[in-house]
Short mmCIF file of N, CA and C in Angstrom, two decimals:
data_model
loop_
_atom_site.label_atom_id
_atom_site.label_comp_id
_atom_site.label_asym_id
_atom_site.label_seq_id
_atom_site.Cartn_x
_atom_site.Cartn_y
_atom_site.Cartn_z
N UNK A 1 43.79 6.63 38.72
CA UNK A 1 42.49 6.46 39.48
C UNK A 1 42.28 5.01 39.68
N UNK A 2 42.53 4.25 38.73
CA UNK A 2 42.29 2.74 38.86
C UNK A 2 43.21 2.12 39.97
N UNK A 3 44.41 2.64 40.04
CA UNK A 3 45.34 2.15 40.94
C UNK A 3 44.87 2.45 42.30
N UNK A 4 44.31 3.60 42.57
CA UNK A 4 43.82 3.99 43.88
C UNK A 4 42.67 3.16 44.14
N UNK A 5 41.80 2.85 43.20
CA UNK A 5 40.50 2.04 43.49
C UNK A 5 40.92 0.69 43.90
N UNK A 6 41.93 0.04 43.25
CA UNK A 6 42.39 -1.29 43.57
C UNK A 6 42.98 -1.36 45.02
N UNK A 7 43.85 -0.32 45.33
CA UNK A 7 44.47 -0.30 46.61
C UNK A 7 43.46 -0.09 47.66
N UNK A 8 42.42 0.82 47.39
CA UNK A 8 41.40 1.11 48.37
C UNK A 8 40.57 -0.15 48.60
N UNK A 9 40.12 -0.83 47.55
CA UNK A 9 39.31 -2.03 47.68
C UNK A 9 40.06 -3.10 48.57
N UNK A 10 41.32 -3.17 48.38
CA UNK A 10 42.04 -4.14 49.29
C UNK A 10 42.05 -3.71 50.65
N UNK A 11 42.35 -2.38 50.90
CA UNK A 11 42.28 -1.82 52.26
C UNK A 11 40.89 -1.97 52.95
N UNK A 12 39.86 -1.68 52.13
CA UNK A 12 38.48 -1.75 52.65
C UNK A 12 38.17 -3.20 53.00
N UNK A 13 38.63 -4.06 52.26
CA UNK A 13 38.38 -5.53 52.54
C UNK A 13 38.97 -5.87 53.88
N UNK A 14 40.15 -5.35 54.18
CA UNK A 14 40.96 -5.55 55.48
C UNK A 14 40.24 -4.92 56.62
N UNK A 15 39.69 -3.80 56.39
CA UNK A 15 38.98 -3.02 57.36
C UNK A 15 37.49 -3.17 57.40
N UNK A 16 37.01 -4.06 56.70
CA UNK A 16 35.47 -4.13 56.67
C UNK A 16 34.88 -4.45 57.95
N UNK A 17 35.49 -5.22 58.89
CA UNK A 17 34.87 -5.44 60.14
C UNK A 17 34.87 -4.27 61.05
N UNK A 18 35.94 -3.55 60.93
CA UNK A 18 36.11 -2.26 61.73
C UNK A 18 35.16 -1.20 61.18
N UNK A 19 34.89 -1.20 59.80
CA UNK A 19 33.86 -0.32 59.31
C UNK A 19 32.49 -0.62 59.73
N UNK A 20 32.19 -1.86 59.80
CA UNK A 20 30.90 -2.36 60.04
C UNK A 20 30.57 -2.16 61.59
N UNK A 21 31.45 -2.55 62.38
CA UNK A 21 31.29 -2.49 63.97
C UNK A 21 32.49 -1.87 64.48
N UNK A 22 32.52 -0.50 64.58
CA UNK A 22 33.75 0.05 65.15
C UNK A 22 33.83 -0.23 66.61
N UNK A 23 35.03 -0.57 67.13
CA UNK A 23 35.16 -1.04 68.44
C UNK A 23 35.54 0.05 69.53
N UNK A 24 35.80 1.25 68.92
CA UNK A 24 36.21 2.44 69.78
C UNK A 24 35.69 3.68 69.04
N UNK A 25 35.70 4.75 69.85
CA UNK A 25 35.31 6.05 69.27
C UNK A 25 36.17 6.43 68.08
N UNK A 26 37.52 6.13 68.23
CA UNK A 26 38.47 6.41 67.11
C UNK A 26 37.99 5.75 65.80
N UNK A 27 37.75 4.47 65.94
CA UNK A 27 37.31 3.67 64.86
C UNK A 27 35.89 4.15 64.31
N UNK A 28 35.11 4.55 65.17
CA UNK A 28 33.85 5.14 64.72
C UNK A 28 34.02 6.34 63.87
N UNK A 29 35.00 7.25 64.41
CA UNK A 29 35.18 8.49 63.64
C UNK A 29 35.78 8.10 62.27
N UNK A 30 36.66 7.13 62.23
CA UNK A 30 37.31 6.69 60.87
C UNK A 30 36.18 6.20 60.01
N UNK A 31 35.26 5.39 60.55
CA UNK A 31 34.08 4.84 59.74
C UNK A 31 33.20 5.87 59.19
N UNK A 32 32.97 6.98 59.93
CA UNK A 32 32.21 8.10 59.55
C UNK A 32 32.82 8.88 58.51
N UNK A 33 34.13 9.05 58.63
CA UNK A 33 34.95 9.74 57.60
C UNK A 33 34.93 8.97 56.23
N UNK A 34 34.98 7.63 56.29
CA UNK A 34 34.90 6.83 55.12
C UNK A 34 33.59 7.07 54.49
N UNK A 35 32.48 7.11 55.25
CA UNK A 35 31.16 7.28 54.68
C UNK A 35 31.01 8.68 53.93
N UNK A 36 31.62 9.74 54.53
CA UNK A 36 31.56 11.05 53.99
C UNK A 36 32.40 11.07 52.77
N UNK A 37 33.60 10.45 52.78
CA UNK A 37 34.45 10.31 51.53
C UNK A 37 33.72 9.59 50.33
N UNK A 38 33.05 8.49 50.79
CA UNK A 38 32.37 7.69 49.75
C UNK A 38 31.17 8.52 49.14
N UNK A 39 30.51 9.33 49.89
CA UNK A 39 29.51 10.15 49.39
C UNK A 39 30.04 11.26 48.46
N UNK A 40 31.12 11.78 48.79
CA UNK A 40 31.90 12.74 48.04
C UNK A 40 32.37 12.19 46.67
N UNK A 41 32.86 10.98 46.75
CA UNK A 41 33.43 10.37 45.66
C UNK A 41 32.34 10.05 44.62
N UNK A 42 31.18 9.55 45.20
CA UNK A 42 29.90 9.24 44.34
C UNK A 42 29.51 10.45 43.62
N UNK A 43 29.33 11.66 44.36
CA UNK A 43 28.96 12.86 43.81
C UNK A 43 29.87 13.39 42.66
N UNK A 44 31.25 13.30 42.98
CA UNK A 44 32.16 13.73 41.98
C UNK A 44 32.11 12.84 40.74
N UNK A 45 31.96 11.47 40.91
CA UNK A 45 31.90 10.63 39.80
C UNK A 45 30.71 11.00 38.86
N UNK A 46 29.55 11.47 39.49
CA UNK A 46 28.46 11.94 38.60
C UNK A 46 28.90 13.15 37.84
N UNK A 47 29.59 14.03 38.45
CA UNK A 47 29.97 15.32 37.85
C UNK A 47 30.97 15.01 36.67
N UNK A 48 31.88 14.03 36.95
CA UNK A 48 32.88 13.71 35.89
C UNK A 48 32.21 13.08 34.77
N UNK A 49 31.08 12.28 34.98
CA UNK A 49 30.39 11.66 33.84
C UNK A 49 29.88 12.78 32.84
N UNK A 50 29.50 13.97 33.35
CA UNK A 50 29.07 14.99 32.52
C UNK A 50 30.10 15.89 31.96
N UNK A 51 31.27 15.85 32.68
CA UNK A 51 32.35 16.86 32.27
C UNK A 51 33.70 16.15 32.62
N UNK A 52 33.90 15.09 31.85
CA UNK A 52 35.14 14.17 32.13
C UNK A 52 36.48 14.87 31.80
N UNK A 53 36.43 15.94 31.04
CA UNK A 53 37.71 16.48 30.68
C UNK A 53 38.09 17.67 31.55
N UNK A 54 37.33 17.93 32.69
CA UNK A 54 37.62 18.90 33.65
C UNK A 54 38.80 18.46 34.55
N UNK A 55 39.90 19.03 34.33
CA UNK A 55 41.12 18.66 35.10
C UNK A 55 40.88 18.91 36.68
N UNK A 56 40.21 20.03 36.88
CA UNK A 56 39.99 20.35 38.43
C UNK A 56 39.21 19.16 39.04
N UNK A 57 38.20 18.65 38.38
CA UNK A 57 37.36 17.57 38.93
C UNK A 57 38.29 16.35 39.14
N UNK A 58 39.14 15.99 38.19
CA UNK A 58 40.08 14.86 38.30
C UNK A 58 40.98 15.07 39.49
N UNK A 59 41.52 16.21 39.64
CA UNK A 59 42.35 16.51 40.80
C UNK A 59 41.65 16.34 42.10
N UNK A 60 40.40 16.77 42.17
CA UNK A 60 39.69 16.63 43.34
C UNK A 60 39.37 15.17 43.69
N UNK A 61 39.10 14.32 42.57
CA UNK A 61 38.88 12.93 42.76
C UNK A 61 40.12 12.24 43.29
N UNK A 62 41.27 12.59 42.78
CA UNK A 62 42.60 12.03 43.23
C UNK A 62 42.77 12.36 44.73
N UNK A 63 42.42 13.56 45.02
CA UNK A 63 42.62 13.94 46.48
C UNK A 63 41.65 13.10 47.44
N UNK A 64 40.39 12.93 47.00
CA UNK A 64 39.47 12.17 47.74
C UNK A 64 39.99 10.73 47.98
N UNK A 65 40.36 10.11 46.80
CA UNK A 65 40.91 8.78 46.88
C UNK A 65 42.16 8.68 47.76
N UNK A 66 42.95 9.65 47.82
CA UNK A 66 44.20 9.68 48.61
C UNK A 66 43.71 9.73 50.11
N UNK A 67 42.83 10.59 50.33
CA UNK A 67 42.27 10.70 51.71
C UNK A 67 41.65 9.47 52.23
N UNK A 68 40.88 8.83 51.30
CA UNK A 68 40.23 7.54 51.75
C UNK A 68 41.31 6.46 52.00
N UNK A 69 42.24 6.40 51.17
CA UNK A 69 43.29 5.44 51.29
C UNK A 69 44.04 5.62 52.68
N UNK A 70 44.40 6.93 52.93
CA UNK A 70 45.15 7.23 54.17
C UNK A 70 44.20 6.80 55.41
N UNK A 71 42.94 7.14 55.26
CA UNK A 71 41.99 6.83 56.40
C UNK A 71 42.00 5.30 56.66
N UNK A 72 41.84 4.54 55.57
CA UNK A 72 41.79 3.05 55.69
C UNK A 72 43.09 2.54 56.29
N UNK A 73 44.23 3.13 55.78
CA UNK A 73 45.54 2.70 56.33
C UNK A 73 45.65 2.94 57.87
N UNK A 74 45.13 4.14 58.26
CA UNK A 74 45.16 4.42 59.74
C UNK A 74 44.23 3.48 60.48
N UNK A 75 43.09 3.13 59.90
CA UNK A 75 42.21 2.22 60.54
C UNK A 75 42.84 0.86 60.74
N UNK A 76 43.57 0.43 59.77
CA UNK A 76 44.24 -0.83 59.78
C UNK A 76 45.32 -0.85 60.78
N UNK A 77 46.17 0.24 60.82
CA UNK A 77 47.32 0.38 61.77
C UNK A 77 46.75 0.53 63.16
N UNK A 78 45.87 1.30 63.46
CA UNK A 78 45.23 1.49 64.74
C UNK A 78 44.62 0.26 65.21
N UNK A 79 43.88 -0.41 64.38
CA UNK A 79 43.20 -1.66 64.69
C UNK A 79 44.22 -2.75 65.18
N UNK A 80 45.37 -2.78 64.54
CA UNK A 80 46.36 -3.81 64.97
C UNK A 80 47.03 -3.45 66.19
N UNK A 81 47.10 -2.16 66.60
CA UNK A 81 47.80 -1.71 67.76
C UNK A 81 46.96 -1.96 68.96
N UNK A 82 45.68 -2.25 68.81
CA UNK A 82 44.77 -2.47 70.10
C UNK A 82 44.48 -3.85 70.24
#
C-alpha cells in the first residue's frame, strides 16, 4: 500500500497541472475519474480504520490504488502526446 501511495504521489505531482486545468475533454474525464477514485479511497480508509483485518477491504484498496495509478499514467502519457 505504501509503495502505491509513493508512486501515486509522484505521478500526481507530475499531472497536477493537468488535474487542475484539464486542456481537453479527455483530460477532464481523467481528472473526474481521479476525484471519484480519491473519494472511494477516503471512504475505504475510514472503513479500514474500523476493520483493518478485513482482507476484502485491503484487496479493494489495492484495486483502487492500481486504478488511480493507471489513470495518472495515462494522463501523463496522453499529455505528452499532445
